[in-house]
Amino acid sequence: MLVSTCNWQIIEDFLKSDDRCVLPIGCTEQHAYLSLSTDSILAEKVSLDAAKPLKIPVFPVMPYGATPQFMAYPGTITLRIDTLCRVVEDILDSLVHHGFKRILIVNGHGGNSPLANFIQEWKLAQWKAGRDDIKIKFHNWWNAPKTWAKVQEIDPVASHASWMENFPWTRLENVLQPTEQKEMVDFDTLKLSNPEEVRELLKEGNFGGYFSRSDEEILALWQVAIKETRELLEKNW
């Protein structure tokens, strides 16, 4: 249930019988020949696909994240970590105010990983305030155990902007994908590089691996991701 298709009365009625919701978080950054919004598209869609049969509200995806290394690629937008955390804090505070107590954050961007520690701090503050009924799960959908195992089963050479992010809904019309397998970047060098050096090192932006694989393989991966995300909504709160 996408919140942008709801009015406030629908959410109020939902909260009379359930207190779960999903907050997708993405990024706007280069993804080689794929959409700049790839991380946001995937975080929101896996959230919606997982939550649909459960009729749990999915809030609009947060489209910006922390991605300073890609600032030499036009179209990339980066937030400071402090800004990212403050925005998420305000969102969580708002959700809790309205009565949501079990919140699944579905993250689609590796650069947002500092949020995981920040959320633990936020939960500690809630506990100190006597709100030990608030439960937050932080889910990196693409490298969660079952989804990552499926990636490795299909092709262990997979990375940012490679085949594992190349879905029908992240591709651009009339943009051709290279057919070769790209050698994996040296991550030690990448970590030491400034944005201009990152662009020179990566060229089009893929970290390594084939740019695309068959839709049969990629859609099989997607089904695993949906199931794993849905299980987080259903179990172990």
PDB file of C-alpha atoms in Angstrom:
ATOM      1  CA  MET A   1       0.000   0.000   0.000  1.00  0.00           C
ATOM      2  CA  LEU A   2       1.855   3.060  -1.253  1.00  0.00           C
ATOM      3  CA  VAL A   3       1.180   5.970   1.075  1.00  0.00           C
ATOM      4  CA  SER A   4       1.077   8.441  -1.811  1.00  0.00           C
ATOM      5  CA  THR A   5      -2.131   6.687  -2.948  1.00  0.00           C
ATOM      6  CA  CYS A   6      -3.717   7.068   0.497  1.00  0.00           C
ATOM      7  CA  ASN A   7      -5.364   9.909   2.368  1.00  0.00           C
ATOM      8  CA  TRP A   8      -4.944  10.470   6.090  1.00  0.00           C
ATOM      9  CA  GLN A   9      -8.182   8.694   6.916  1.00  0.00           C
ATOM     10  CA  ILE A  10      -6.917   5.471   5.309  1.00  0.00           C
ATOM     11  CA  ILE A  11      -3.769   5.559   7.455  1.00  0.00           C
ATOM     12  CA  GLU A  12      -5.770   6.340  10.574  1.00  0.00           C
ATOM     13  CA  ASP A  13      -8.002   3.328   9.928  1.00  0.00           C
ATOM     14  CA  PHE A  14      -4.976   1.087   9.304  1.00  0.00           C
ATOM     15  CA  LEU A  15      -3.430   2.097  12.621  1.00  0.00           C
ATOM     16  CA  LYS A  16      -6.510   0.856  14.483  1.00  0.00           C
ATOM     17  CA  SER A  17      -5.470  -2.737  13.752  1.00  0.00           C
ATOM     18  CA  ASP A  18      -1.766  -2.706  12.837  1.00  0.00           C
ATOM     19  CA  ASP A  19       1.357  -0.693  13.656  1.00  0.00           C
ATOM     20  CA  ARG A  20       3.755  -1.796  10.898  1.00  0.00           C
ATOM     21  CA  CYS A  21       5.082   0.295   8.020  1.00  0.00           C
ATOM     22  CA  VAL A  22       7.956   0.373   5.561  1.00  0.00           C
ATOM     23  CA  LEU A  23      10.338   3.250   4.864  1.00  0.00           C
ATOM     24  CA  PRO A  24      12.454   2.779   1.705  1.00  0.00           C
ATOM     25  CA  ILE A  25      15.675   4.765   1.456  1.00  0.00           C
ATOM     26  CA  GLY A  26      17.633   5.138  -1.767  1.00  0.00           C
ATOM     27  CA  CYS A  27      20.048   7.494  -3.464  1.00  0.00           C
ATOM     28  CA  THR A  28      20.522   9.532  -6.619  1.00  0.00           C
ATOM     29  CA  GLU A  29      23.895   8.611  -8.084  1.00  0.00           C
ATOM     30  CA  GLN A  30      25.573   7.298 -11.206  1.00  0.00           C
ATOM     31  CA  HIS A  31      24.800   3.725 -12.157  1.00  0.00           C
ATOM     32  CA  ALA A  32      26.692   3.473 -15.441  1.00  0.00           C
ATOM     33  CA  TYR A  33      24.037   2.983 -18.158  1.00  0.00           C
ATOM     34  CA  LEU A  34      21.200   2.487 -15.676  1.00  0.00           C
ATOM     35  CA  SER A  35      18.973   5.132 -14.117  1.00  0.00           C
ATOM     36  CA  LEU A  36      20.486   7.631 -11.693  1.00  0.00           C
ATOM     37  CA  SER A  37      17.582   6.647  -9.421  1.00  0.00           C
ATOM     38  CA  THR A  38      18.415   2.923  -9.478  1.00  0.00           C
ATOM     39  CA  ASP A  39      18.883   2.614  -5.705  1.00  0.00           C
ATOM     40  CA  SER A  40      15.635   4.463  -5.008  1.00  0.00           C
ATOM     41  CA  ILE A  41      13.658   2.536  -7.628  1.00  0.00           C
ATOM     42  CA  LEU A  42      14.807  -0.813  -6.261  1.00  0.00           C
ATOM     43  CA  ALA A  43      14.328   0.063  -2.579  1.00  0.00           C
ATOM     44  CA  GLU A  44      10.789   1.276  -3.197  1.00  0.00           C
ATOM     45  CA  LYS A  45       9.754  -1.550  -5.512  1.00  0.00           C
ATOM     46  CA  VAL A  46      11.046  -4.364  -3.304  1.00  0.00           C
ATOM     47  CA  SER A  47       9.234  -2.694  -0.398  1.00  0.00           C
ATOM     48  CA  LEU A  48       5.976  -2.461  -2.330  1.00  0.00           C
ATOM     49  CA  ASP A  49       6.185  -5.986  -3.730  1.00  0.00           C
ATOM     50  CA  ALA A  50       6.923  -7.397  -0.277  1.00  0.00           C
ATOM     51  CA  ALA A  51       4.249  -5.417   1.555  1.00  0.00           C
ATOM     52  CA  LYS A  52       1.441  -5.713  -1.006  1.00  0.00           C
ATOM     53  CA  PRO A  53      -0.197  -8.976   0.159  1.00  0.00           C
ATOM     54  CA  LEU A  54       0.129  -7.824   3.776  1.00  0.00           C
ATOM     55  CA  LYS A  55      -1.501  -4.440   2.995  1.00  0.00           C
ATOM     56  CA  ILE A  56       1.170  -2.646   5.023  1.00  0.00           C
ATOM     57  CA  PRO A  57       1.807   1.049   4.215  1.00  0.00           C
ATOM     58  CA  VAL A  58       4.979   1.832   2.290  1.00  0.00           C
ATOM     59  CA  PHE A  59       6.059   5.445   2.601  1.00  0.00           C
ATOM     60  CA  PRO A  60       7.522   7.307  -0.397  1.00  0.00           C
ATOM     61  CA  VAL A  61      11.165   6.450  -0.937  1.00  0.00           C
ATOM     62  CA  MET A  62      13.748   8.894   0.384  1.00  0.00           C
ATOM     63  CA  PRO A  63      15.578   9.631  -2.901  1.00  0.00           C
ATOM     64  CA  TYR A  64      18.871  11.063  -1.617  1.00  0.00           C
ATOM     65  CA  GLY A  65      21.722   9.463   0.297  1.00  0.00           C
ATOM     66  CA  ALA A  66      25.429   9.744   1.045  1.00  0.00           C
ATOM     67  CA  THR A  67      27.523   9.258  -2.100  1.00  0.00           C
ATOM     68  CA  PRO A  68      30.453  11.718  -2.128  1.00  0.00           C
ATOM     69  CA  GLN A  69      32.740   9.503  -4.217  1.00  0.00           C
ATOM     70  CA  PHE A  70      30.507   9.861  -7.300  1.00  0.00           C
ATOM     71  CA  MET A  71      30.308  13.647  -7.382  1.00  0.00           C
ATOM     72  CA  ALA A  72      32.325  13.833 -10.606  1.00  0.00           C
ATOM     73  CA  TYR A  73      29.358  12.195 -12.376  1.00  0.00           C
ATOM     74  CA  PRO A  74      26.679  14.779 -13.282  1.00  0.00           C
ATOM     75  CA  GLY A  75      23.290  14.112 -11.736  1.00  0.00           C
ATOM     76  CA  THR A  76      24.659  12.603  -8.536  1.00  0.00           C
ATOM     77  CA  ILE A  77      23.328  14.177  -5.326  1.00  0.00           C
ATOM     78  CA  THR A  78      25.063  13.554  -2.010  1.00  0.00           C
ATOM     79  CA  LEU A  79      23.988  14.310   1.541  1.00  0.00           C
ATOM     80  CA  ARG A  80      26.302  14.706   4.491  1.00  0.00           C
ATOM     81  CA  ILE A  81      25.981  11.803   6.913  1.00  0.00           C
ATOM     82  CA  ASP A  82      24.726  14.177   9.586  1.00  0.00           C
ATOM     83  CA  THR A  83      22.036  15.499   7.257  1.00  0.00           C
ATOM     84  CA  LEU A  84      20.993  11.983   6.283  1.00  0.00           C
ATOM     85  CA  CYS A  85      20.685  10.912   9.909  1.00  0.00           C
ATOM     86  CA  ARG A  86      18.779  14.044  10.942  1.00  0.00           C
ATOM     87  CA  VAL A  87      16.243  13.580   8.144  1.00  0.00           C
ATOM     88  CA  VAL A  88      15.698   9.935   9.038  1.00  0.00           C
ATOM     89  CA  GLU A  89      15.373  10.904  12.703  1.00  0.00           C
ATOM     90  CA  ASP A  90      12.615  13.371  11.855  1.00  0.00           C
ATOM     91  CA  ILE A  91      10.831  10.763   9.737  1.00  0.00           C
ATOM     92  CA  LEU A  92      10.997   8.152  12.514  1.00  0.00           C
ATOM     93  CA  ASP A  93       9.809  10.666  15.093  1.00  0.00           C
ATOM     94  CA  SER A  94       6.841  11.471  12.868  1.00  0.00           C
ATOM     95  CA  LEU A  95       5.957   7.818  12.313  1.00  0.00           C
ATOM     96  CA  VAL A  96       6.101   7.031  16.023  1.00  0.00           C
ATOM     97  CA  HIS A  97       4.007  10.099  16.820  1.00  0.00           C
ATOM     98  CA  HIS A  98       1.224   8.755  14.621  1.00  0.00           C
ATOM     99  CA  GLY A  99       1.318   5.302  16.201  1.00  0.00           C
ATOM    100  CA  PHE A 100       3.643   3.201  14.054  1.00  0.00           C
ATOM    101  CA  LYS A 101       5.677   0.983  16.352  1.00  0.00           C
ATOM    102  CA  ARG A 102       7.183  -1.617  14.000  1.00  0.00           C
ATOM    103  CA  ILE A 103       9.117   0.025  11.194  1.00  0.00           C
ATOM    104  CA  LEU A 104      11.106  -1.728   8.480  1.00  0.00           C
ATOM    105  CA  ILE A 105      13.678   0.495   6.795  1.00  0.00           C
ATOM    106  CA  VAL A 106      14.567  -0.937   3.383  1.00  0.00           C
ATOM    107  CA  ASN A 107      17.877   0.527   2.288  1.00  0.00           C
ATOM    108  CA  GLY A 108      18.978   0.443  -1.338  1.00  0.00           C
ATOM    109  CA  HIS A 109      22.354   2.190  -1.126  1.00  0.00           C
ATOM    110  CA  GLY A 110      25.572   1.064   0.534  1.00  0.00           C
ATOM    111  CA  GLY A 111      26.618   4.617   1.354  1.00  0.00           C
ATOM    112  CA  ASN A 112      23.639   4.883   3.699  1.00  0.00           C
ATOM    113  CA  SER A 113      25.008   2.128   5.944  1.00  0.00           C
ATOM    114  CA  PRO A 114      25.974   4.581   8.759  1.00  0.00           C
ATOM    115  CA  LEU A 115      22.240   4.846   9.366  1.00  0.00           C
ATOM    116  CA  ALA A 116      22.309   1.379  10.928  1.00  0.00           C
ATOM    117  CA  ASN A 117      24.388   2.627  13.868  1.00  0.00           C
ATOM    118  CA  PHE A 118      22.429   5.863  14.103  1.00  0.00           C
ATOM    119  CA  ILE A 119      19.168   3.927  14.364  1.00  0.00           C
ATOM    120  CA  GLN A 120      20.583   1.986  17.301  1.00  0.00           C
ATOM    121  CA  GLU A 121      21.252   5.333  19.008  1.00  0.00           C
ATOM    122  CA  TRP A 122      17.717   6.473  18.187  1.00  0.00           C
ATOM    123  CA  LYS A 123      16.262   3.269  19.636  1.00  0.00           C
ATOM    124  CA  LEU A 124      18.330   3.766  22.812  1.00  0.00           C
ATOM    125  CA  ALA A 125      16.849   7.238  23.215  1.00  0.00           C
ATOM    126  CA  GLN A 126      13.358   5.770  22.789  1.00  0.00           C
ATOM    127  CA  TRP A 127      14.098   3.135  25.429  1.00  0.00           C
ATOM    128  CA  LYS A 128      15.368   5.770  27.869  1.00  0.00           C
ATOM    129  CA  ALA A 129      12.147   7.673  27.295  1.00  0.00           C
ATOM    130  CA  GLY A 130      10.144   4.585  28.224  1.00  0.00           C
ATOM    131  CA  ARG A 131       9.294   3.593  24.635  1.00  0.00           C
ATOM    132  CA  ASP A 132      10.637   0.052  24.584  1.00  0.00           C
ATOM    133  CA  ASP A 133       7.710  -0.950  22.357  1.00  0.00           C
ATOM    134  CA  ILE A 134       9.299   0.683  19.301  1.00  0.00           C
ATOM    135  CA  LYS A 135      10.941  -1.851  16.959  1.00  0.00           C
ATOM    136  CA  ILE A 136      13.072  -0.867  13.956  1.00  0.00           C
ATOM    137  CA  LYS A 137      14.649  -3.216  11.407  1.00  0.00           C
ATOM    138  CA  PHE A 138      17.312  -1.942   8.993  1.00  0.00           C
ATOM    139  CA  HIS A 139      17.435  -4.049   5.836  1.00  0.00           C
ATOM    140  CA  ASN A 140      20.025  -3.754   3.070  1.00  0.00           C
ATOM    141  CA  TRP A 141      17.877  -5.670   0.618  1.00  0.00           C
ATOM    142  CA  TRP A 142      20.578  -6.438  -1.967  1.00  0.00           C
ATOM    143  CA  ASN A 143      23.069  -8.098   0.374  1.00  0.00           C
ATOM    144  CA  ALA A 144      20.705  -9.690   2.859  1.00  0.00           C
ATOM    145  CA  PRO A 145      21.742 -13.341   3.365  1.00  0.00           C
ATOM    146  CA  LYS A 146      19.293 -15.132   1.032  1.00  0.00           C
ATOM    147  CA  THR A 147      19.374 -12.482  -1.668  1.00  0.00           C
ATOM    148  CA  TRP A 148      23.167 -12.311  -1.686  1.00  0.00           C
ATOM    149  CA  ALA A 149      23.373 -16.099  -1.799  1.00  0.00           C
ATOM    150  CA  LYS A 150      21.188 -15.995  -4.921  1.00  0.00           C
ATOM    151  CA  VAL A 151      23.472 -13.372  -6.461  1.00  0.00           C
ATOM    152  CA  GLN A 152      26.468 -15.618  -5.827  1.00  0.00           C
ATOM    153  CA  GLU A 153      24.632 -18.613  -7.268  1.00  0.00           C
ATOM    154  CA  ILE A 154      23.908 -16.729 -10.494  1.00  0.00           C
ATOM    155  CA  ASP A 155      27.289 -15.034 -10.890  1.00  0.00           C
ATOM    156  CA  PRO A 156      29.789 -14.214  -8.107  1.00  0.00           C
ATOM    157  CA  VAL A 157      31.204 -11.304 -10.118  1.00  0.00           C
ATOM    158  CA  ALA A 158      28.548  -8.735  -9.251  1.00  0.00           C
ATOM    159  CA  SER A 159      28.718  -5.185  -7.959  1.00  0.00           C
ATOM    160  CA  HIS A 160      27.504  -1.610  -8.182  1.00  0.00           C
ATOM    161  CA  ALA A 161      25.915  -0.823 -11.587  1.00  0.00           C
ATOM    162  CA  SER A 162      26.484  -4.365 -12.847  1.00  0.00           C
ATOM    163  CA  TRP A 163      23.911  -6.994 -13.820  1.00  0.00           C
ATOM    164  CA  MET A 164      22.636  -7.379 -10.251  1.00  0.00           C
ATOM    165  CA  GLU A 165      21.058  -3.914 -10.458  1.00  0.00           C
ATOM    166  CA  ASN A 166      19.962  -4.233 -14.082  1.00  0.00           C
ATOM    167  CA  PHE A 167      16.221  -4.902 -13.873  1.00  0.00           C
ATOM    168  CA  PRO A 168      13.527  -3.986 -16.394  1.00  0.00           C
ATOM    169  CA  TRP A 169      12.554  -1.122 -14.077  1.00  0.00           C
ATOM    170  CA  THR A 170      16.075   0.375 -13.791  1.00  0.00           C
ATOM    171  CA  ARG A 171      16.946   0.258 -17.495  1.00  0.00           C
ATOM    172  CA  LEU A 172      16.623   3.274 -19.755  1.00  0.00           C
ATOM    173  CA  GLU A 173      14.829   3.110 -23.080  1.00  0.00           C
ATOM    174  CA  ASN A 174      17.122   2.942 -26.122  1.00  0.00           C
ATOM    175  CA  VAL A 175      20.287   2.723 -23.965  1.00  0.00           C
ATOM    176  CA  LEU A 176      22.395  -0.291 -24.954  1.00  0.00           C
ATOM    177  CA  GLN A 177      24.349  -2.276 -22.377  1.00  0.00           C
ATOM    178  CA  PRO A 178      27.894  -3.516 -23.099  1.00  0.00           C
ATOM    179  CA  THR A 179      28.114  -7.283 -23.481  1.00  0.00           C
ATOM    180  CA  GLU A 180      31.533  -7.940 -21.962  1.00  0.00           C
ATOM    181  CA  GLN A 181      32.352  -8.799 -18.374  1.00  0.00           C
ATOM    182  CA  LYS A 182      34.213  -5.921 -16.779  1.00  0.00           C
ATOM    183  CA  GLU A 183      37.160  -6.674 -14.489  1.00  0.00           C
ATOM    184  CA  MET A 184      36.438  -5.870 -10.855  1.00  0.00           C
ATOM    185  CA  VAL A 185      37.850  -2.567  -9.657  1.00  0.00           C
ATOM    186  CA  ASP A 186      40.647  -2.520  -7.077  1.00  0.00           C
ATOM    187  CA  PHE A 187      38.707  -1.446  -4.001  1.00  0.00           C
ATOM    188  CA  ASP A 188      41.782  -0.344  -2.037  1.00  0.00           C
ATOM    189  CA  THR A 189      42.595   2.126  -4.808  1.00  0.00           C
ATOM    190  CA  LEU A 190      38.956   3.174  -5.060  1.00  0.00           C
ATOM    191  CA  LYS A 191      38.770   4.011  -1.356  1.00  0.00           C
ATOM    192  CA  LEU A 192      41.780   6.319  -1.632  1.00  0.00           C
ATOM    193  CA  SER A 193      40.537   8.152  -4.731  1.00  0.00           C
ATOM    194  CA  ASN A 194      38.920  11.567  -4.961  1.00  0.00           C
ATOM    195  CA  PRO A 195      35.775  11.957  -7.132  1.00  0.00           C
ATOM    196  CA  GLU A 196      37.702  12.809 -10.307  1.00  0.00           C
ATOM    197  CA  GLU A 197      40.021   9.845  -9.768  1.00  0.00           C
ATOM    198  CA  VAL A 198      36.999   7.614  -9.132  1.00  0.00           C
ATOM    199  CA  ARG A 199      35.532   8.608 -12.489  1.00  0.00           C
ATOM    200  CA  GLU A 200      38.832   7.980 -14.243  1.00  0.00           C
ATOM    201  CA  LEU A 201      39.145   4.589 -12.539  1.00  0.00           C
ATOM    202  CA  LEU A 202      35.589   3.411 -13.176  1.00  0.00           C
ATOM    203  CA  LYS A 203      34.946   5.102 -16.531  1.00  0.00           C
ATOM    204  CA  GLU A 204      31.204   4.488 -17.117  1.00  0.00           C
ATOM    205  CA  GLY A 205      30.707   3.560 -13.453  1.00  0.00           C
ATOM    206  CA  ASN A 206      30.320  -0.233 -13.142  1.00  0.00           C
ATOM    207  CA  PHE A 207      32.523  -1.646 -10.365  1.00  0.00           C
ATOM    208  CA  GLY A 208      32.895  -4.957 -12.181  1.00  0.00           C
ATOM    209  CA  GLY A 209      30.997  -7.842 -13.744  1.00  0.00           C
ATOM    210  CA  TYR A 210      28.638  -8.234 -16.668  1.00  0.00           C
ATOM    211  CA  PHE A 211      26.421  -5.247 -17.335  1.00  0.00           C
ATOM    212  CA  SER A 212      23.382  -7.467 -17.823  1.00  0.00           C
ATOM    213  CA  ARG A 213      22.204 -11.047 -17.557  1.00  0.00           C
ATOM    214  CA  SER A 214      19.035 -12.786 -18.713  1.00  0.00           C
ATOM    215  CA  ASP A 215      15.688 -11.590 -17.417  1.00  0.00           C
ATOM    216  CA  GLU A 216      15.018 -15.142 -16.234  1.00  0.00           C
ATOM    217  CA  GLU A 217      17.993 -14.946 -13.882  1.00  0.00           C
ATOM    218  CA  ILE A 218      17.382 -11.393 -12.734  1.00  0.00           C
ATOM    219  CA  LEU A 219      13.691 -11.975 -12.035  1.00  0.00           C
ATOM    220  CA  ALA A 220      14.526 -15.113 -10.062  1.00  0.00           C
ATOM    221  CA  LEU A 221      16.815 -12.952  -7.941  1.00  0.00           C
ATOM    222  CA  TRP A 222      14.009 -10.438  -7.461  1.00  0.00           C
ATOM    223  CA  GLN A 223      11.639 -13.098  -6.154  1.00  0.00           C
ATOM    224  CA  VAL A 224      14.181 -14.087  -3.506  1.00  0.00           C
ATOM    225  CA  ALA A 225      14.564 -10.440  -2.487  1.00  0.00           C
ATOM    226  CA  ILE A 226      10.795  -9.989  -2.184  1.00  0.00           C
ATOM    227  CA  LYS A 227      10.376 -13.119  -0.062  1.00  0.00           C
ATOM    228  CA  GLU A 228      13.271 -12.199   2.233  1.00  0.00           C
ATOM    229  CA  THR A 229      11.934  -8.678   2.720  1.00  0.00           C
ATOM    230  CA  ARG A 230       8.395  -9.939   3.368  1.00  0.00           C
ATOM    231  CA  GLU A 231       9.655 -12.332   6.020  1.00  0.00           C
ATOM    232  CA  LEU A 232      11.064  -9.371   7.921  1.00  0.00           C
ATOM    233  CA  LEU A 233       7.615  -7.791   7.962  1.00  0.00           C
ATOM    234  CA  GLU A 234       5.911 -10.989   9.095  1.00  0.00           C
ATOM    235  CA  LYS A 235       8.291 -12.466  11.663  1.00  0.00           C
ATOM    236  CA  ASN A 236      10.458 -11.820  14.716  1.00  0.00           C
ATOM    237  CA  TRP A 237       9.246  -8.430  15.862  1.00  0.00           C
TER     238      TRP A 237
END
